[in-house]
Amino acid sequence: MEKSTLLIKPDPECESRWLAAMAPYADTVAVRLWPEVGAPAEVDFALLWAPPPGLLASLANLQAVFSIGAGVDNILRVPDLPRDVPLVRMVDKSLTEGMGEFVVYQCLRFHRGFHQYEAQQIARQWKAWPQTPAAQRRIGIMGLGELGGYAARQLCALGFTLRGWSRRPRAVGGVETFAGSGGLEKFLRGCDIVVCLLPLSPQTEKILNAKTLAMLPPGACVINAARGAHVDDAALLEALDRGHLKAAALDVFNEEPLPKGHPYWRHPKVTITPHAAAFTLPESAAAQVVENIRRHRRGEALSNLVDREAGY
Ligand code: NDP
Ligand code: OXD
C-alpha cells in the first residue's frame, strides 16, 4: 500500500522528538514537518496543536486532522477547519497519567495544608495544622472523561470521598455522580476541593464564575487544569480575597503565558504552573496516531473522534 503523508506541526521544542518517534513507522507514513509542507495536495493527514490560519484550507486532500492535545478548542475555533474532515483528539497514557499525578499532588497539597507550610517556611513560622482523614475530604471532579475519570479513581484509592460532574449521567465506581446543568449546584455544594477537567466549549466557558464559586462551601479550594477560559478571573480573585475560598491552583489561563502584571503571580492564595499539568509525549503517542492512520486506510472508524456538535 502507498505511504500516507503526515504533516506535523508540534511545539518547536518537540520537533525532533516527533520525527524520532515516527521513524519506526516509515513504511506507513512519510512525515513532513511544518512549515516544509511540500505540495499541499499530497498531505493526507495533519497532526497539530493549533493550525495557523489558512493551513487546513490549503490541504485539499486532507483525510483527517489529529490533535496533539486532548483539548481541541484550539482547532475547533479555526475558521478554515473543513466540516467534512474527521477531527481526532489525543487520548494517551502520557496525558492521562501526567494529569493524574498533577491532580493527586494538588489535592494532597490542599488536603494536608502543605501550601500553608510553603508560605510559613518563607516567614520562618512554626505552626502545625490539624490532620483531617482523607475520607472526610470531599473532592469533586468537573468532567469525568479520560482525565477526570482516571484522576477520580486515583483519589478514591487514596481514601478521599469523590463526586463527579459530567454532561450525561456517568457511573464511576466509588464516585457520587451528578450530570447536566440541573446537577451542578448540588455537585458544587459538596466539594471541599473542586478540580476542573472539562473541555472548553460554549457550555463550559466561564463555568467557574461568581454564581458557581458561591455555591462551593466556605474554605473550598479550586484546581483548574483544563482551560483558562473556564474561570472568570475577577470572580475567582474576589472569592479568594473575601475569604470564601481558601486557595487555588491554576495551570491554565485566559492569556498564556500569563502576563507579567497579572494579580495571580503574587497572590498569596494562588499557585501557578505554566500549562504543564500533563504533556503528550511523542514517544508514547506516535504509535496510536499511526494505528489510527492504518485504521482509516482499512476503511475502519477512527478512534477518539471529536463530536463537533458537543464541542469535544
Ligand atoms: P474527555 O472528552 O474525555 O472528557 C470530558 C468530560 O467533560 C466528560 O465527562 C464530559 O461529559 C464532560 N463534559 C463536557 N461538556 C460538559 C458540560 N457541558 N457539562 C458537564 N460536563 C461536561 O476529555 P479529557 O478528560 O481527555 O480532557 C479534558 C480537558 O482537559 C481537555 O479538553 C483539555 O482542555 C484539558 N487538558 C489540560 C491539560 C493540561 O496540561 N492542563 C492536558 C490535557 C488536557 P460526558 O462524560 O457526558 O461526555
Ligand atoms: C491538552 C493540553 O489539551 O495539553 O492536551 O492542554
mmCIF file of C-alpha atoms in Angstrom, residues 11-310:
data_model
loop_
_atom_site.group_PDB
_atom_site.id
_atom_site.type_symbol
_atom_site.label_atom_id
_atom_site.label_comp_id
_atom_site.label_asym_id
_atom_site.label_seq_id
_atom_site.Cartn_x
_atom_site.Cartn_y
_atom_site.Cartn_z
ATOM 1 C CA ASP A 11 5.706 22.842 19.569
ATOM 2 C CA PRO A 12 9.152 23.746 18.188
ATOM 3 C CA GLU A 13 10.949 22.101 21.125
ATOM 4 C CA CYS A 14 9.259 18.757 20.347
ATOM 5 C CA GLU A 15 10.019 18.635 16.610
ATOM 6 C CA SER A 16 12.986 16.272 16.779
ATOM 7 C CA ARG A 17 11.173 14.016 19.256
ATOM 8 C CA TRP A 18 8.176 13.653 16.933
ATOM 9 C CA LEU A 19 10.466 12.874 13.997
ATOM 10 C CA ALA A 20 12.298 10.229 16.026
ATOM 11 C CA ALA A 21 9.052 8.757 17.356
ATOM 12 C CA MET A 22 7.610 8.460 13.838
ATOM 13 C CA ALA A 23 10.782 6.972 12.316
ATOM 14 C CA PRO A 24 9.861 3.322 13.085
ATOM 15 C CA TYR A 25 6.672 3.760 11.026
ATOM 16 C CA ALA A 26 8.429 4.991 7.869
ATOM 17 C CA ASP A 27 6.820 2.127 5.928
ATOM 18 C CA THR A 28 3.358 3.599 6.646
ATOM 19 C CA VAL A 29 3.853 7.365 6.881
ATOM 20 C CA ALA A 30 6.071 9.891 5.187
ATOM 21 C CA VAL A 31 6.426 12.761 7.641
ATOM 22 C CA ARG A 32 6.621 16.431 6.709
ATOM 23 C CA LEU A 33 7.438 18.952 9.382
ATOM 24 C CA TRP A 34 5.666 22.298 9.167
ATOM 25 C CA PRO A 35 6.456 24.800 7.592
ATOM 26 C CA GLU A 36 8.022 22.441 4.996
ATOM 27 C CA VAL A 37 4.608 21.415 3.663
ATOM 28 C CA GLY A 38 5.799 20.494 0.177
ATOM 29 C CA ALA A 39 2.952 20.066 -2.323
ATOM 30 C CA PRO A 40 -0.134 20.697 -0.142
ATOM 31 C CA ALA A 41 -2.296 18.329 -2.203
ATOM 32 C CA GLU A 42 -0.038 15.426 -1.181
ATOM 33 C CA VAL A 43 -0.785 15.815 2.542
ATOM 34 C CA ASP A 44 -3.228 13.145 3.742
ATOM 35 C CA PHE A 45 -3.193 13.783 7.496
ATOM 36 C CA ALA A 46 -2.235 16.657 9.810
ATOM 37 C CA LEU A 47 -1.087 16.321 13.421
ATOM 38 C CA LEU A 48 -1.033 19.635 15.269
ATOM 39 C CA TRP A 49 -1.914 21.663 18.343
ATOM 40 C CA ALA A 50 -3.107 24.926 16.765
ATOM 41 C CA PRO A 51 -3.320 25.302 12.977
ATOM 42 C CA PRO A 52 -2.094 28.616 11.565
ATOM 43 C CA PRO A 53 -4.785 30.464 9.578
ATOM 44 C CA GLY A 54 -5.206 29.109 6.064
ATOM 45 C CA LEU A 55 -3.148 25.942 6.557
ATOM 46 C CA LEU A 56 -6.020 23.456 6.708
ATOM 47 C CA ALA A 57 -7.871 25.066 3.804
ATOM 48 C CA SER A 58 -4.722 24.704 1.698
ATOM 49 C CA LEU A 59 -4.588 20.915 2.216
ATOM 50 C CA ALA A 60 -7.057 19.911 -0.484
ATOM 51 C CA ASN A 61 -6.846 16.140 0.089
ATOM 52 C CA LEU A 62 -6.803 16.088 3.885
ATOM 53 C CA GLN A 63 -8.419 12.912 5.250
ATOM 54 C CA ALA A 64 -8.237 13.581 8.994
ATOM 55 C CA VAL A 65 -6.881 16.089 11.498
ATOM 56 C CA PHE A 66 -5.190 14.715 14.616
ATOM 57 C CA SER A 67 -4.880 16.943 17.661
ATOM 58 C CA ILE A 68 -1.648 16.760 19.660
ATOM 59 C CA GLY A 69 -3.679 17.770 22.708
ATOM 60 C CA ALA A 70 -6.658 16.238 24.467
ATOM 61 C CA GLY A 71 -8.443 19.572 24.188
ATOM 62 C CA VAL A 72 -9.462 20.552 20.650
ATOM 63 C CA ASP A 73 -10.738 24.075 21.326
ATOM 64 C CA ASN A 74 -7.633 25.463 19.543
ATOM 65 C CA ILE A 75 -8.574 23.556 16.408
ATOM 66 C CA LEU A 76 -12.352 23.939 16.513
ATOM 67 C CA ARG A 77 -12.046 27.715 16.591
ATOM 68 C CA VAL A 78 -10.070 27.842 13.318
ATOM 69 C CA PRO A 79 -12.444 29.173 10.622
ATOM 70 C CA ASP A 80 -10.958 27.063 7.811
ATOM 71 C CA LEU A 81 -11.315 23.714 9.614
ATOM 72 C CA PRO A 82 -13.021 21.626 6.907
ATOM 73 C CA ARG A 83 -16.515 20.489 8.012
ATOM 74 C CA ASP A 84 -16.300 17.083 6.383
ATOM 75 C CA VAL A 85 -12.842 16.032 7.634
ATOM 76 C CA PRO A 86 -12.792 13.935 10.831
ATOM 77 C CA LEU A 87 -11.113 15.528 13.840
ATOM 78 C CA VAL A 88 -9.406 13.177 16.303
ATOM 79 C CA ARG A 89 -8.388 14.187 19.816
ATOM 80 C CA MET A 90 -5.462 12.860 21.827
ATOM 81 C CA VAL A 91 -6.098 10.126 24.345
ATOM 82 C CA ASP A 92 -2.788 8.803 25.583
ATOM 83 C CA LYS A 93 -1.370 7.395 28.753
ATOM 84 C CA SER A 94 1.276 10.142 28.868
ATOM 85 C CA LEU A 95 -1.519 12.680 29.276
ATOM 86 C CA THR A 96 -3.753 10.584 31.500
ATOM 87 C CA GLU A 97 -1.036 9.575 33.952
ATOM 88 C CA GLY A 98 0.561 13.020 33.955
ATOM 89 C CA MET A 99 -2.756 14.641 34.750
ATOM 90 C CA GLY A 100 -3.437 12.039 37.441
ATOM 91 C CA GLU A 101 -0.138 12.971 39.113
ATOM 92 C CA PHE A 102 -0.889 16.684 38.907
ATOM 93 C CA VAL A 103 -4.381 16.358 40.373
ATOM 94 C CA VAL A 104 -3.357 13.985 43.149
ATOM 95 C CA TYR A 105 -0.434 16.259 44.061
ATOM 96 C CA GLN A 106 -2.540 19.428 44.205
ATOM 97 C CA CYS A 107 -5.331 17.705 46.147
ATOM 98 C CA LEU A 108 -2.894 16.285 48.705
ATOM 99 C CA ARG A 109 -1.262 19.691 48.984
ATOM 100 C CA PHE A 110 -4.541 21.399 49.856
ATOM 101 C CA HIS A 111 -5.834 18.475 51.912
ATOM 102 C CA ARG A 112 -2.802 18.461 54.228
ATOM 103 C CA GLY A 113 -2.224 22.244 54.144
ATOM 104 C CA PHE A 114 1.212 21.917 52.516
ATOM 105 C CA HIS A 115 0.501 25.154 50.620
ATOM 106 C CA GLN A 116 0.338 26.849 54.026
ATOM 107 C CA TYR A 117 3.621 25.253 55.148
ATOM 108 C CA GLU A 118 5.290 26.565 51.962
ATOM 109 C CA ALA A 119 4.271 30.114 52.950
ATOM 110 C CA GLN A 120 5.178 29.519 56.588
ATOM 111 C CA GLN A 121 8.709 28.438 55.672
ATOM 112 C CA ILE A 122 9.284 31.751 53.887
ATOM 113 C CA ALA A 123 8.005 33.550 57.025
ATOM 114 C CA ARG A 124 10.019 31.176 59.336
ATOM 115 C CA GLN A 125 6.791 30.357 61.116
ATOM 116 C CA TRP A 126 6.494 27.076 63.097
ATOM 117 C CA LYS A 127 2.808 26.124 63.190
ATOM 118 C CA ALA A 128 1.254 22.710 62.634
ATOM 119 C CA TRP A 129 -2.248 22.330 61.240
ATOM 120 C CA PRO A 130 -4.730 19.612 62.271
ATOM 121 C CA GLN A 131 -4.844 16.487 60.110
ATOM 122 C CA THR A 132 -8.197 15.618 58.537
ATOM 123 C CA PRO A 133 -8.833 11.983 57.483
ATOM 124 C CA ALA A 134 -8.990 11.647 53.696
ATOM 125 C CA ALA A 135 -12.489 10.164 53.894
ATOM 126 C CA GLN A 136 -13.716 13.432 55.389
ATOM 127 C CA ARG A 137 -12.386 15.448 52.437
ATOM 128 C CA ARG A 138 -14.880 15.726 49.582
ATOM 129 C CA ILE A 139 -13.192 16.161 46.210
ATOM 130 C CA GLY A 140 -15.318 16.998 43.171
ATOM 131 C CA ILE A 141 -14.148 16.478 39.616
ATOM 132 C CA MET A 142 -15.800 18.518 36.860
ATOM 133 C CA GLY A 143 -15.532 16.302 33.788
ATOM 134 C CA LEU A 144 -15.490 12.531 34.190
ATOM 135 C CA GLY A 145 -13.824 11.711 30.879
ATOM 136 C CA GLU A 146 -10.419 10.187 30.194
ATOM 137 C CA LEU A 147 -8.573 12.511 32.538
ATOM 138 C CA GLY A 148 -11.238 13.247 35.142
ATOM 139 C CA GLY A 149 -12.270 9.594 35.410
ATOM 140 C CA TYR A 150 -8.665 8.477 35.915
ATOM 141 C CA ALA A 151 -7.943 11.206 38.493
ATOM 142 C CA ALA A 152 -11.139 10.290 40.365
ATOM 143 C CA ARG A 153 -10.055 6.645 40.577
ATOM 144 C CA GLN A 154 -6.588 7.620 41.830
ATOM 145 C CA LEU A 155 -8.084 9.841 44.527
ATOM 146 C CA CYS A 156 -10.595 7.150 45.523
ATOM 147 C CA ALA A 157 -7.677 4.760 46.025
ATOM 148 C CA LEU A 158 -6.188 7.272 48.499
ATOM 149 C CA GLY A 159 -9.403 7.189 50.517
ATOM 150 C CA PHE A 160 -10.930 10.543 49.578
ATOM 151 C CA THR A 161 -14.682 10.985 49.165
ATOM 152 C CA LEU A 162 -15.262 11.600 45.481
ATOM 153 C CA ARG A 163 -18.011 13.204 43.481
ATOM 154 C CA GLY A 164 -18.046 13.951 39.787
ATOM 155 C CA TRP A 165 -19.982 16.024 37.286
ATOM 156 C CA SER A 166 -20.475 15.286 33.606
ATOM 157 C CA ARG A 167 -22.773 16.266 30.741
ATOM 158 C CA ARG A 168 -24.513 12.900 30.599
ATOM 159 C CA PRO A 169 -25.100 10.636 33.599
ATOM 160 C CA ARG A 170 -21.995 8.510 34.307
ATOM 161 C CA ALA A 171 -21.302 5.623 36.662
ATOM 162 C CA VAL A 172 -17.786 5.591 38.107
ATOM 163 C CA GLY A 173 -17.135 3.093 40.897
ATOM 164 C CA GLY A 174 -16.853 4.799 44.289
ATOM 165 C CA VAL A 175 -17.789 8.220 42.909
ATOM 166 C CA GLU A 176 -21.076 10.014 43.584
ATOM 167 C CA THR A 177 -22.066 11.376 40.208
ATOM 168 C CA PHE A 178 -24.106 14.351 39.033
ATOM 169 C CA ALA A 179 -24.992 15.388 35.498
ATOM 170 C CA GLY A 180 -26.045 18.333 33.408
ATOM 171 C CA SER A 181 -26.802 21.900 34.373
ATOM 172 C CA GLY A 182 -29.503 20.585 36.733
ATOM 173 C CA GLY A 183 -26.909 18.666 38.766
ATOM 174 C CA LEU A 184 -24.272 21.389 39.008
ATOM 175 C CA GLU A 185 -25.363 23.215 42.141
ATOM 176 C CA LYS A 186 -25.865 20.033 44.171
ATOM 177 C CA PHE A 187 -22.457 18.837 42.999
ATOM 178 C CA LEU A 188 -20.653 22.082 43.885
ATOM 179 C CA ARG A 189 -22.257 22.408 47.315
ATOM 180 C CA GLY A 190 -20.459 19.234 48.413
ATOM 181 C CA CYS A 191 -16.909 19.976 47.147
ATOM 182 C CA ASP A 192 -14.184 20.879 49.648
ATOM 183 C CA ILE A 193 -11.808 20.749 46.696
ATOM 184 C CA VAL A 194 -13.082 21.147 43.131
ATOM 185 C CA VAL A 195 -10.994 20.134 40.121
ATOM 186 C CA CYS A 196 -11.889 21.387 36.644
ATOM 187 C CA LEU A 197 -11.126 18.848 33.900
ATOM 188 C CA LEU A 198 -13.788 19.891 31.405
ATOM 189 C CA PRO A 199 -13.267 20.523 27.707
ATOM 190 C CA LEU A 200 -13.720 24.147 26.707
ATOM 191 C CA SER A 201 -16.973 24.658 24.813
ATOM 192 C CA PRO A 202 -19.633 27.382 24.691
ATOM 193 C CA GLN A 203 -21.415 25.460 27.501
ATOM 194 C CA THR A 204 -18.377 25.319 29.802
ATOM 195 C CA GLU A 205 -16.803 28.734 29.176
ATOM 196 C CA LYS A 206 -16.632 30.735 32.468
ATOM 197 C CA ILE A 207 -18.318 27.861 34.267
ATOM 198 C CA LEU A 208 -16.415 28.871 37.399
ATOM 199 C CA ASN A 209 -17.949 32.315 37.902
ATOM 200 C CA ALA A 210 -19.283 34.418 40.795
ATOM 201 C CA LYS A 211 -22.504 32.408 40.983
ATOM 202 C CA THR A 212 -20.973 28.927 40.851
ATOM 203 C CA LEU A 213 -17.997 29.772 43.086
ATOM 204 C CA ALA A 214 -20.501 30.998 45.700
ATOM 205 C CA MET A 215 -22.056 27.505 45.649
ATOM 206 C CA LEU A 216 -18.817 25.976 46.972
ATOM 207 C CA PRO A 217 -18.644 25.552 50.750
ATOM 208 C CA PRO A 218 -16.692 28.287 52.603
ATOM 209 C CA GLY A 219 -12.990 27.413 52.698
ATOM 210 C CA ALA A 220 -13.080 25.349 49.492
ATOM 211 C CA CYS A 221 -10.083 25.111 47.176
ATOM 212 C CA VAL A 222 -10.167 25.292 43.363
ATOM 213 C CA ILE A 223 -7.880 23.459 40.953
ATOM 214 C CA ASN A 224 -8.082 24.319 37.246
ATOM 215 C CA ALA A 225 -6.112 22.065 34.923
ATOM 216 C CA ALA A 226 -8.430 22.325 31.917
ATOM 217 C CA ARG A 227 -8.527 25.706 30.152
ATOM 218 C CA GLY A 228 -8.146 29.260 31.486
ATOM 219 C CA ALA A 229 -11.434 30.297 29.914
ATOM 220 C CA HIS A 230 -13.304 28.015 32.298
ATOM 221 C CA VAL A 231 -12.644 30.601 35.011
ATOM 222 C CA ASP A 232 -13.918 34.139 35.451
ATOM 223 C CA ASP A 233 -10.662 35.530 36.867
ATOM 224 C CA ALA A 234 -12.240 38.570 38.542
ATOM 225 C CA ALA A 235 -14.779 36.345 40.304
ATOM 226 C CA LEU A 236 -12.112 33.905 41.478
ATOM 227 C CA LEU A 237 -9.908 36.698 42.828
ATOM 228 C CA GLU A 238 -12.886 38.249 44.592
ATOM 229 C CA ALA A 239 -13.867 34.923 46.200
ATOM 230 C CA LEU A 240 -10.268 34.380 47.386
ATOM 231 C CA ASP A 241 -9.861 37.934 48.702
ATOM 232 C CA ARG A 242 -13.201 37.835 50.502
ATOM 233 C CA GLY A 243 -12.103 34.629 52.228
ATOM 234 C CA HIS A 244 -14.876 32.498 50.757
ATOM 235 C CA LEU A 245 -12.259 30.326 49.010
ATOM 236 C CA LYS A 246 -9.099 29.158 50.741
ATOM 237 C CA ALA A 247 -6.767 28.659 47.777
ATOM 238 C CA ALA A 248 -6.480 27.966 44.075
ATOM 239 C CA ALA A 249 -4.006 26.009 41.939
ATOM 240 C CA LEU A 250 -4.101 27.159 38.335
ATOM 241 C CA ASP A 251 -2.296 25.515 35.436
ATOM 242 C CA VAL A 252 -4.139 27.253 32.603
ATOM 243 C CA PHE A 253 -5.018 30.878 31.959
ATOM 244 C CA ASN A 254 -7.169 33.124 29.823
ATOM 245 C CA GLU A 255 -3.941 34.507 28.367
ATOM 246 C CA GLU A 256 -0.861 32.285 28.100
ATOM 247 C CA PRO A 257 1.876 32.923 29.021
ATOM 248 C CA LEU A 258 0.249 34.629 31.996
ATOM 249 C CA PRO A 259 1.043 38.378 31.592
ATOM 250 C CA LYS A 260 3.774 39.536 33.989
ATOM 251 C CA GLY A 261 1.475 42.065 35.660
ATOM 252 C CA HIS A 262 -1.374 39.625 36.355
ATOM 253 C CA PRO A 263 -2.506 39.563 40.017
ATOM 254 C CA TYR A 264 -2.319 35.747 40.108
ATOM 255 C CA TRP A 265 1.504 35.862 40.089
ATOM 256 C CA ARG A 266 1.797 37.441 43.511
ATOM 257 C CA HIS A 267 -1.455 36.334 45.090
ATOM 258 C CA PRO A 268 -0.728 34.542 48.397
ATOM 259 C CA LYS A 269 -3.565 32.071 47.844
ATOM 260 C CA VAL A 270 -2.780 31.198 44.239
ATOM 261 C CA THR A 271 -0.286 28.617 42.957
ATOM 262 C CA ILE A 272 0.667 28.785 39.316
ATOM 263 C CA THR A 273 2.095 26.216 36.925
ATOM 264 C CA PRO A 274 2.772 27.088 33.262
ATOM 265 C CA HIS A 275 0.229 24.841 31.458
ATOM 266 C CA ALA A 276 2.346 21.900 32.485
ATOM 267 C CA ALA A 277 -0.114 19.588 34.236
ATOM 268 C CA ALA A 278 0.329 16.938 31.551
ATOM 269 C CA PHE A 279 2.067 16.656 28.186
ATOM 270 C CA THR A 280 1.545 14.437 25.178
ATOM 271 C CA LEU A 281 4.825 12.565 24.908
ATOM 272 C CA PRO A 282 5.631 11.790 21.241
ATOM 273 C CA GLU A 283 7.376 8.562 22.296
ATOM 274 C CA SER A 284 4.095 7.354 23.760
ATOM 275 C CA ALA A 285 1.582 8.901 21.368
ATOM 276 C CA ALA A 286 3.137 8.242 17.930
ATOM 277 C CA ALA A 287 2.031 4.592 17.793
ATOM 278 C CA GLN A 288 -1.640 5.401 18.223
ATOM 279 C CA VAL A 289 -1.573 8.158 15.583
ATOM 280 C CA VAL A 290 -0.104 5.632 13.151
ATOM 281 C CA GLU A 291 -2.625 2.977 14.224
ATOM 282 C CA ASN A 292 -5.437 5.440 13.521
ATOM 283 C CA ILE A 293 -3.982 6.192 10.079
ATOM 284 C CA ARG A 294 -3.888 2.448 9.390
ATOM 285 C CA ARG A 295 -7.497 2.100 10.547
ATOM 286 C CA HIS A 296 -8.543 4.885 8.194
ATOM 287 C CA ARG A 297 -6.736 3.217 5.307
ATOM 288 C CA ARG A 298 -8.510 -0.065 6.066
ATOM 289 C CA GLY A 299 -11.826 1.793 5.985
ATOM 290 C CA GLU A 300 -12.388 1.322 9.737
ATOM 291 C CA ALA A 301 -13.775 4.004 12.068
ATOM 292 C CA LEU A 302 -11.193 6.268 13.688
ATOM 293 C CA SER A 303 -10.696 6.103 17.469
ATOM 294 C CA ASN A 304 -11.232 9.173 19.656
ATOM 295 C CA LEU A 305 -13.258 11.134 17.130
ATOM 296 C CA VAL A 306 -14.420 14.561 18.255
ATOM 297 C CA ASP A 307 -18.171 15.121 18.351
ATOM 298 C CA ARG A 308 -18.307 18.568 16.791
ATOM 299 C CA GLU A 309 -21.863 19.166 17.949
ATOM 300 C CA ALA A 310 -20.888 18.558 21.585
#
